[in-house]
PDB file of C-alpha atoms in Angstrom:
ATOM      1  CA  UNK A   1      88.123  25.832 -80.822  1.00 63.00           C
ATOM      2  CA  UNK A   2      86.039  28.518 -79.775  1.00 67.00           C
ATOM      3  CA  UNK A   3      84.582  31.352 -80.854  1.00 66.00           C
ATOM      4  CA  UNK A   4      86.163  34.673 -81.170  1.00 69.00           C
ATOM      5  CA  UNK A   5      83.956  37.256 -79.780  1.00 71.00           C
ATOM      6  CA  UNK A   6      84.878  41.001 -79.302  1.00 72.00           C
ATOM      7  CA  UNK A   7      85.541  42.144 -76.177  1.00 69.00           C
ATOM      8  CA  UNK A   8      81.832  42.584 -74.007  1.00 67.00           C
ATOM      9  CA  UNK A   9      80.830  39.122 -75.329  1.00 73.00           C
ATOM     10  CA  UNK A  10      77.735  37.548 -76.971  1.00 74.00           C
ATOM     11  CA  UNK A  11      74.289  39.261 -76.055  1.00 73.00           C
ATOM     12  CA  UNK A  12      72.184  36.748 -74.725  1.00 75.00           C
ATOM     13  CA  UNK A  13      69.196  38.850 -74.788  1.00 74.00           C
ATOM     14  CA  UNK A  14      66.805  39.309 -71.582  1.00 76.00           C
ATOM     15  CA  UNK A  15      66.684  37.018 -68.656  1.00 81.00           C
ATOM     16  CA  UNK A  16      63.575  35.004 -66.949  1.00 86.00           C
ATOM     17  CA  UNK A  17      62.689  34.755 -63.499  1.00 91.00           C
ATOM     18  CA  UNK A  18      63.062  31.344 -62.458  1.00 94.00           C
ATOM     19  CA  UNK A  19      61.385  32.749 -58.646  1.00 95.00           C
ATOM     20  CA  UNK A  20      60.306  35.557 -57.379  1.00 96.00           C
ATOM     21  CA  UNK A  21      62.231  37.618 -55.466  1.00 95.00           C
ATOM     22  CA  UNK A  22      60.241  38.687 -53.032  1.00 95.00           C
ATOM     23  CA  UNK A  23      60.439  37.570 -48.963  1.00 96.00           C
ATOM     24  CA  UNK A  24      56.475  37.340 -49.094  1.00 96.00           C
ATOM     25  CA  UNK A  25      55.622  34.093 -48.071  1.00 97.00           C
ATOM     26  CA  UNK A  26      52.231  33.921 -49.620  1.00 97.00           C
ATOM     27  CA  UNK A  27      53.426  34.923 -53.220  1.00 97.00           C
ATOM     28  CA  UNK A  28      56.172  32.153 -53.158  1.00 97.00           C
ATOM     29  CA  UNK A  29      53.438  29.511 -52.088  1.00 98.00           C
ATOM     30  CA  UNK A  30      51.266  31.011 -54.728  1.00 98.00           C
ATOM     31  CA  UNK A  31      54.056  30.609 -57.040  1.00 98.00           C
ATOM     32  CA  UNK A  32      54.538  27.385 -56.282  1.00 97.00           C
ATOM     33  CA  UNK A  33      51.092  26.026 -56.807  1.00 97.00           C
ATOM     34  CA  UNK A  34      50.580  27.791 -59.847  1.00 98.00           C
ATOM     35  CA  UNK A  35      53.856  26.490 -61.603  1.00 97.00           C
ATOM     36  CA  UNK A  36      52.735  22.833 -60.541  1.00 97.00           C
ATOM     37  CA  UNK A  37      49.629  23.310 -62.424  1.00 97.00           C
ATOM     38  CA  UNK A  38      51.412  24.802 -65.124  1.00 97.00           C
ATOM     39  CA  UNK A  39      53.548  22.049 -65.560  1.00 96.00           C
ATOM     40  CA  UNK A  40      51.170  18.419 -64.511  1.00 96.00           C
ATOM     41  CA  UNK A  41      48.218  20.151 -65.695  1.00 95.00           C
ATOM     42  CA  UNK A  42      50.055  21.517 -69.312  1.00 94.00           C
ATOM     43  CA  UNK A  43      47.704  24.419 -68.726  1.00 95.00           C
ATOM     44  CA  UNK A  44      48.483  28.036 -70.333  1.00 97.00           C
ATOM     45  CA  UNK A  45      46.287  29.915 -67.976  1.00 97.00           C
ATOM     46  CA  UNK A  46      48.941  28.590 -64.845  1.00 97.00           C
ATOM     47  CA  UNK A  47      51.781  29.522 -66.738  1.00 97.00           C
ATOM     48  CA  UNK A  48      50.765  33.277 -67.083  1.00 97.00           C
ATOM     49  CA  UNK A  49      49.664  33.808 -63.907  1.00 98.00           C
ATOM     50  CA  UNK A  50      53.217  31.452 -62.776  1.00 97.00           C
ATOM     51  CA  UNK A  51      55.182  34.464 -65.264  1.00 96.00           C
ATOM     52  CA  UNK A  52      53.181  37.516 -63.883  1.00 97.00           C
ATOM     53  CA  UNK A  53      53.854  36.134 -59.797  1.00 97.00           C
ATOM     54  CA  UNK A  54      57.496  36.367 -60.734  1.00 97.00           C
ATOM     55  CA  UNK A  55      57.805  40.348 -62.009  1.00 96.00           C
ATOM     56  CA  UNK A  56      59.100  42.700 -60.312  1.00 94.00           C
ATOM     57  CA  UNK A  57      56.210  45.449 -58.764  1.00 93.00           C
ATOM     58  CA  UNK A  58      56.507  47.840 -61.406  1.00 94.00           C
ATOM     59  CA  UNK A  59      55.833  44.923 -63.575  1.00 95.00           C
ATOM     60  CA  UNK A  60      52.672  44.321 -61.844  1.00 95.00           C
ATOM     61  CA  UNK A  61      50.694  47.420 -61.672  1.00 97.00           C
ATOM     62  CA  UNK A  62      47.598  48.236 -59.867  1.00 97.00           C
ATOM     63  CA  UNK A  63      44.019  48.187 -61.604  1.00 97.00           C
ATOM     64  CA  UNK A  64      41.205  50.450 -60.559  1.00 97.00           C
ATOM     65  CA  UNK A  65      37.374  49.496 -59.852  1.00 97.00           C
ATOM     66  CA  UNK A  66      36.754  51.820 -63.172  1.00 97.00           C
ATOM     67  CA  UNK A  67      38.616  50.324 -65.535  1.00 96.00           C
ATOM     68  CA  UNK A  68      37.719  46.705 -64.079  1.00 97.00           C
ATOM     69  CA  UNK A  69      34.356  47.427 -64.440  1.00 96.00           C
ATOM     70  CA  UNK A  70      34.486  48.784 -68.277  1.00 96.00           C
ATOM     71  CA  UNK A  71      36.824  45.638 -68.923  1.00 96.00           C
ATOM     72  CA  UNK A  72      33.969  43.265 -67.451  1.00 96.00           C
ATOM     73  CA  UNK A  73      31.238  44.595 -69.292  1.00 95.00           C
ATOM     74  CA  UNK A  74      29.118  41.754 -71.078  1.00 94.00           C
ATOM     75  CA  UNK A  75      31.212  39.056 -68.907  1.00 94.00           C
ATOM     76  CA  UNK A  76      29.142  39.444 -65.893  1.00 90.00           C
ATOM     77  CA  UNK A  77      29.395  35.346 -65.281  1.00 94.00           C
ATOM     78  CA  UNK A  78      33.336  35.205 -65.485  1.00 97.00           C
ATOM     79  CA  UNK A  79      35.692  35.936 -63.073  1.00 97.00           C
ATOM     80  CA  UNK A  80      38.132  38.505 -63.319  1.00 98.00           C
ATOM     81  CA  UNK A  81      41.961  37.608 -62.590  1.00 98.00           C
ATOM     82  CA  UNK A  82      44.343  40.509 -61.539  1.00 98.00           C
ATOM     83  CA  UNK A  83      48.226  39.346 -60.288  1.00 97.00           C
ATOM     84  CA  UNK A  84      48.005  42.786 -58.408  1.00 97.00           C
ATOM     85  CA  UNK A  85      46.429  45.190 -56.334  1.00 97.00           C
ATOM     86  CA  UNK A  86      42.615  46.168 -57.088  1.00 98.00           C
ATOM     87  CA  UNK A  87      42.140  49.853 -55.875  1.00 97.00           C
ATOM     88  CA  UNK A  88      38.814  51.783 -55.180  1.00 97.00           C
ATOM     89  CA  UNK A  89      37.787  54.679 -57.812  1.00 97.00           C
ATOM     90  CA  UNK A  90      35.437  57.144 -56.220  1.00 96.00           C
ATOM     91  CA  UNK A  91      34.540  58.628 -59.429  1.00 96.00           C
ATOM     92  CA  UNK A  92      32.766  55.581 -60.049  1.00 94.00           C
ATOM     93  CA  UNK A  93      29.401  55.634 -58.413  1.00 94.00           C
ATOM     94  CA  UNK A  94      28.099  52.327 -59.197  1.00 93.00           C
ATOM     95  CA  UNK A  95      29.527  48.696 -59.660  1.00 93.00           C
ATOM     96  CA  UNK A  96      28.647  45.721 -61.405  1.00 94.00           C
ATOM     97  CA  UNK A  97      28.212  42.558 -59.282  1.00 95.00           C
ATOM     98  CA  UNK A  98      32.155  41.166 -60.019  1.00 96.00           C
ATOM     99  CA  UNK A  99      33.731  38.033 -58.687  1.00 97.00           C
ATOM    100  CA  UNK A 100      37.449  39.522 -58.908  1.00 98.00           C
ATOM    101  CA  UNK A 101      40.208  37.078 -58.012  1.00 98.00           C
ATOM    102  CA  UNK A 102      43.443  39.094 -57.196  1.00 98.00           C
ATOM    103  CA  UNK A 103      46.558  39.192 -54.927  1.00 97.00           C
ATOM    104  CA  UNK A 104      45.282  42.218 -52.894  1.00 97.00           C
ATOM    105  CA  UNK A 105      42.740  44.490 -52.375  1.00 98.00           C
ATOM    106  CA  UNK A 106      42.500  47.580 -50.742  1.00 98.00           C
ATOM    107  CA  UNK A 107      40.015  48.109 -48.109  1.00 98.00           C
ATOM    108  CA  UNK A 108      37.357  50.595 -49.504  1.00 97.00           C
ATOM    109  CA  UNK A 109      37.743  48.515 -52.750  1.00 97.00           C
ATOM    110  CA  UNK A 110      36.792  45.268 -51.126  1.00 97.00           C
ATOM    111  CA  UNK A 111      34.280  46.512 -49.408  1.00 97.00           C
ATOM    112  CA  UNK A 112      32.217  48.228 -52.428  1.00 97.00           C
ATOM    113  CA  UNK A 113      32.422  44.856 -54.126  1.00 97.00           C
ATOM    114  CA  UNK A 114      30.613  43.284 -51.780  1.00 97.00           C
ATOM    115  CA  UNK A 115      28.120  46.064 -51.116  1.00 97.00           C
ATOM    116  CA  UNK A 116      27.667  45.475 -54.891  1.00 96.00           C
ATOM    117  CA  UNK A 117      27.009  41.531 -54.652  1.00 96.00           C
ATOM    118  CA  UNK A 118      30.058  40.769 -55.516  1.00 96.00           C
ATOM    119  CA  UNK A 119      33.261  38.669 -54.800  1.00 96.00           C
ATOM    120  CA  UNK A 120      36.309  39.327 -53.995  1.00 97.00           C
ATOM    121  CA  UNK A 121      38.532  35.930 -53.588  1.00 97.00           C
ATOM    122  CA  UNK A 122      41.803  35.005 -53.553  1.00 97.00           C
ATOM    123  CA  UNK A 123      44.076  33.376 -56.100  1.00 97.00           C
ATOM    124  CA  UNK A 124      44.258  30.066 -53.580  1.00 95.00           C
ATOM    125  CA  UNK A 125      40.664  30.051 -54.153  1.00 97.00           C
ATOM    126  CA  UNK A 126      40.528  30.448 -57.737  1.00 97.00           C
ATOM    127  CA  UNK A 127      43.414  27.578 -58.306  1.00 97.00           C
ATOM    128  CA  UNK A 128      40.543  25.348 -56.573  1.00 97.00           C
ATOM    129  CA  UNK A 129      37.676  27.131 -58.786  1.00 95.00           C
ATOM    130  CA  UNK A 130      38.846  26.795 -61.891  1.00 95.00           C
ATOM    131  CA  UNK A 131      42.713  25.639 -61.729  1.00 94.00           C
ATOM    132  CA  UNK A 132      42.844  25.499 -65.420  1.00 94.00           C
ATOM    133  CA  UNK A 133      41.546  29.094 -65.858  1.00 95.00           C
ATOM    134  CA  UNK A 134      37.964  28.307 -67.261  1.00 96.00           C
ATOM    135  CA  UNK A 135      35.656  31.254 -67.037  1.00 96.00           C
ATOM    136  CA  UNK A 136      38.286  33.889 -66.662  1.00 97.00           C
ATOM    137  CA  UNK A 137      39.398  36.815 -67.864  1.00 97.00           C
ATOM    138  CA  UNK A 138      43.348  37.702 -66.908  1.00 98.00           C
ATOM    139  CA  UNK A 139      43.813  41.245 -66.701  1.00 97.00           C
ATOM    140  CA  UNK A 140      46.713  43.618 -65.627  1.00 95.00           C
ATOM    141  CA  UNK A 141      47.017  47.394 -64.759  1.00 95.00           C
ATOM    142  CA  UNK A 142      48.950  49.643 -67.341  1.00 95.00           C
ATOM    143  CA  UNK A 143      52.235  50.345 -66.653  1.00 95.00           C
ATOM    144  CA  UNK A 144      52.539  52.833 -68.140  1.00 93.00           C
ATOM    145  CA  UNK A 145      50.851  55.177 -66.232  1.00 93.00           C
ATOM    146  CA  UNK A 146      53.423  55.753 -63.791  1.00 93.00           C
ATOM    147  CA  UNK A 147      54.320  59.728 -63.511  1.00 94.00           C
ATOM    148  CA  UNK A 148      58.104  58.506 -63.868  1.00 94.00           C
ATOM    149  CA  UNK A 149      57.153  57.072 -67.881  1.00 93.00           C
ATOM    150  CA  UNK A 150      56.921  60.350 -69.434  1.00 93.00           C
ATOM    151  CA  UNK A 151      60.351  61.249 -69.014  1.00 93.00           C
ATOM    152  CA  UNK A 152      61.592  58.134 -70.719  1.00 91.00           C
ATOM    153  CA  UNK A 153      62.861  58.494 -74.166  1.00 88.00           C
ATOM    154  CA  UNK A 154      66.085  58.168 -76.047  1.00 85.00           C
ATOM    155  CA  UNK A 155      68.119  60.007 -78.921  1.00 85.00           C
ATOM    156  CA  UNK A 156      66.834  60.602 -82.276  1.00 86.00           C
ATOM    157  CA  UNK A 157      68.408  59.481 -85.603  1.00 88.00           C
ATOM    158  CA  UNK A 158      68.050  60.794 -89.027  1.00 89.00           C
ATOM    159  CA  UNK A 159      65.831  57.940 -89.794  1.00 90.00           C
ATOM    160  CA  UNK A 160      63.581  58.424 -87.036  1.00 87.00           C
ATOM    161  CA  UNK A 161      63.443  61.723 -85.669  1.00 88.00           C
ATOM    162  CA  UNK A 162      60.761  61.814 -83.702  1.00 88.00           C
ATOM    163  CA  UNK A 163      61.249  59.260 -81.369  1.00 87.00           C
ATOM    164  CA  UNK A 164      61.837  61.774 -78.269  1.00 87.00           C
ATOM    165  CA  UNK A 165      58.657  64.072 -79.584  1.00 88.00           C
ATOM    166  CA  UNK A 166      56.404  64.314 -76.612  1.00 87.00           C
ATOM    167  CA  UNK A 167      59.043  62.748 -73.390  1.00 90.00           C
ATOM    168  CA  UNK A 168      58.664  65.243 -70.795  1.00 90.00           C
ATOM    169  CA  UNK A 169      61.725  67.328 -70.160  1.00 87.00           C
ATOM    170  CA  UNK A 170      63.323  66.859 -66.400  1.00 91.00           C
ATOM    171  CA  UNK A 171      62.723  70.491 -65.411  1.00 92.00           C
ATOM    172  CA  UNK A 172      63.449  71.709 -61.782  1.00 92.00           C
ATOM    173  CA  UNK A 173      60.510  73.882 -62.093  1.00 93.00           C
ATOM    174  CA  UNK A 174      58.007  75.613 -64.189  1.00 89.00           C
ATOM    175  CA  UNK A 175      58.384  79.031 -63.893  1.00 91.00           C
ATOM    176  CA  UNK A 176      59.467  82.329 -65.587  1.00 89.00           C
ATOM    177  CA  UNK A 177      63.197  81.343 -65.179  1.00 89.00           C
ATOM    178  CA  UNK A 178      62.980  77.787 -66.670  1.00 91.00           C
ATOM    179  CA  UNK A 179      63.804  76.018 -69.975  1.00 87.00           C
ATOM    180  CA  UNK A 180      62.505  79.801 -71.732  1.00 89.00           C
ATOM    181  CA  UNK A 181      65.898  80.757 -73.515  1.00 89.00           C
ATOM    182  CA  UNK A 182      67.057  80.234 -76.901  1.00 90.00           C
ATOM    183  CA  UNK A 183      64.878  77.508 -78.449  1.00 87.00           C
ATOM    184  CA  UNK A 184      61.784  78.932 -76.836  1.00 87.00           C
ATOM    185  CA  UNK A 185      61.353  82.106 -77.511  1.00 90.00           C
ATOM    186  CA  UNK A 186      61.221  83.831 -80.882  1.00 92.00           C
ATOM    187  CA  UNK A 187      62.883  86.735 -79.860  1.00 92.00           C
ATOM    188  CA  UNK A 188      66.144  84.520 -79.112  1.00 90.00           C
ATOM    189  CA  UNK A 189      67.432  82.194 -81.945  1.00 90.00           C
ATOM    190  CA  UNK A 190      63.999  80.432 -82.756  1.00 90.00           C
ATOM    191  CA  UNK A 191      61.066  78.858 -81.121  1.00 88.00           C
ATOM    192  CA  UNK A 192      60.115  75.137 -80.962  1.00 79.00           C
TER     193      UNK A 192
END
């Protein structure tokens, strides 16, 4: 006997990458590696990194020099661990001497870490470092700061009504013409 379910079945809830999906030869290999220490070495550390080399790119968000730098402060003999890009901030006139493991860096980023004294290596490197993450600190970028983010919300409910207070409305543009009619004006209905 089975079970009767209504018609669009049981939710199962999300699913896992088992792989990544990318044709980048390098990240599969990585990948690889890290899930084999994950697994023979029962190590945590492998297992995240395993996880984060399997998201998707908006998953894995890029982290500036800035906020690397105010993240590393006081940790000066650990080693940072980004599964993403590591991008230059020119409002930041001076680094910290970092040894930043990561899966890319851009050029002008790179090369103020090692004007600065510091390292910038790859995650092959760090799996013979320390392949059971000792001395590290994993960070990621925030994804959330994608321009695209602020117009996500959803509908309200008399419980919660505020749950679409501050989503940015989709507007074509922002001028005299635009989104200024009843709602927004006292003069016509009422004013929000």
């Amino acid at each position: 006997m089975g079970i009767d379910l209504k018609a669009g079945g049981r939710r199962v809830g999300h699913n896992t990458r088992k792989e990544p999906k990318t044709k980048n030869v390098y990240i599969k290999l990585l990948e690889k590696l890290f899930s084999f220490l994950a697994r023979r070495a029962d190590s945590k550390f492998a297992a995240t990194i395993t996880k984060r080399l399997r998201m998707s790119k908006i998953n894995n968000p890029p982290l500036s020099l800035s906020r690397l730098s105010r993240y590393m402060k006081g940790k000066d003999d650990k080693t940072a661990v980004i599964i993403g890009t590591v991008t230059n901030d020119v409002r930041l006139l001076e680094i910290p001497p970092l040894t930043i493991a990561a899966l890319k860096f851009t050029e002008t980023a790179r090369a103020r870490i090692i004007k600065a004294g510091g390292e910038a290596i790859t995650l092959d490197q760090l799996a013979l470092r320390s392949p059971k993450g000792s001395n590290t600190v994993l960070l990621r970028g925030r994804k959330t700061a994608r321009e695209s983010v602020r117009y996500f919300g959803h509908r309200t409910s008399p419980t919660n009504p505020h749950t679409h207070d501050g989503v940015k409305p989709r507007v074509r543009s922002k001028g005299r013409k635009f989104e200024r009619a009843r709602g927004r004006r006292r003069s016509t209905g009422f004013k929000v």
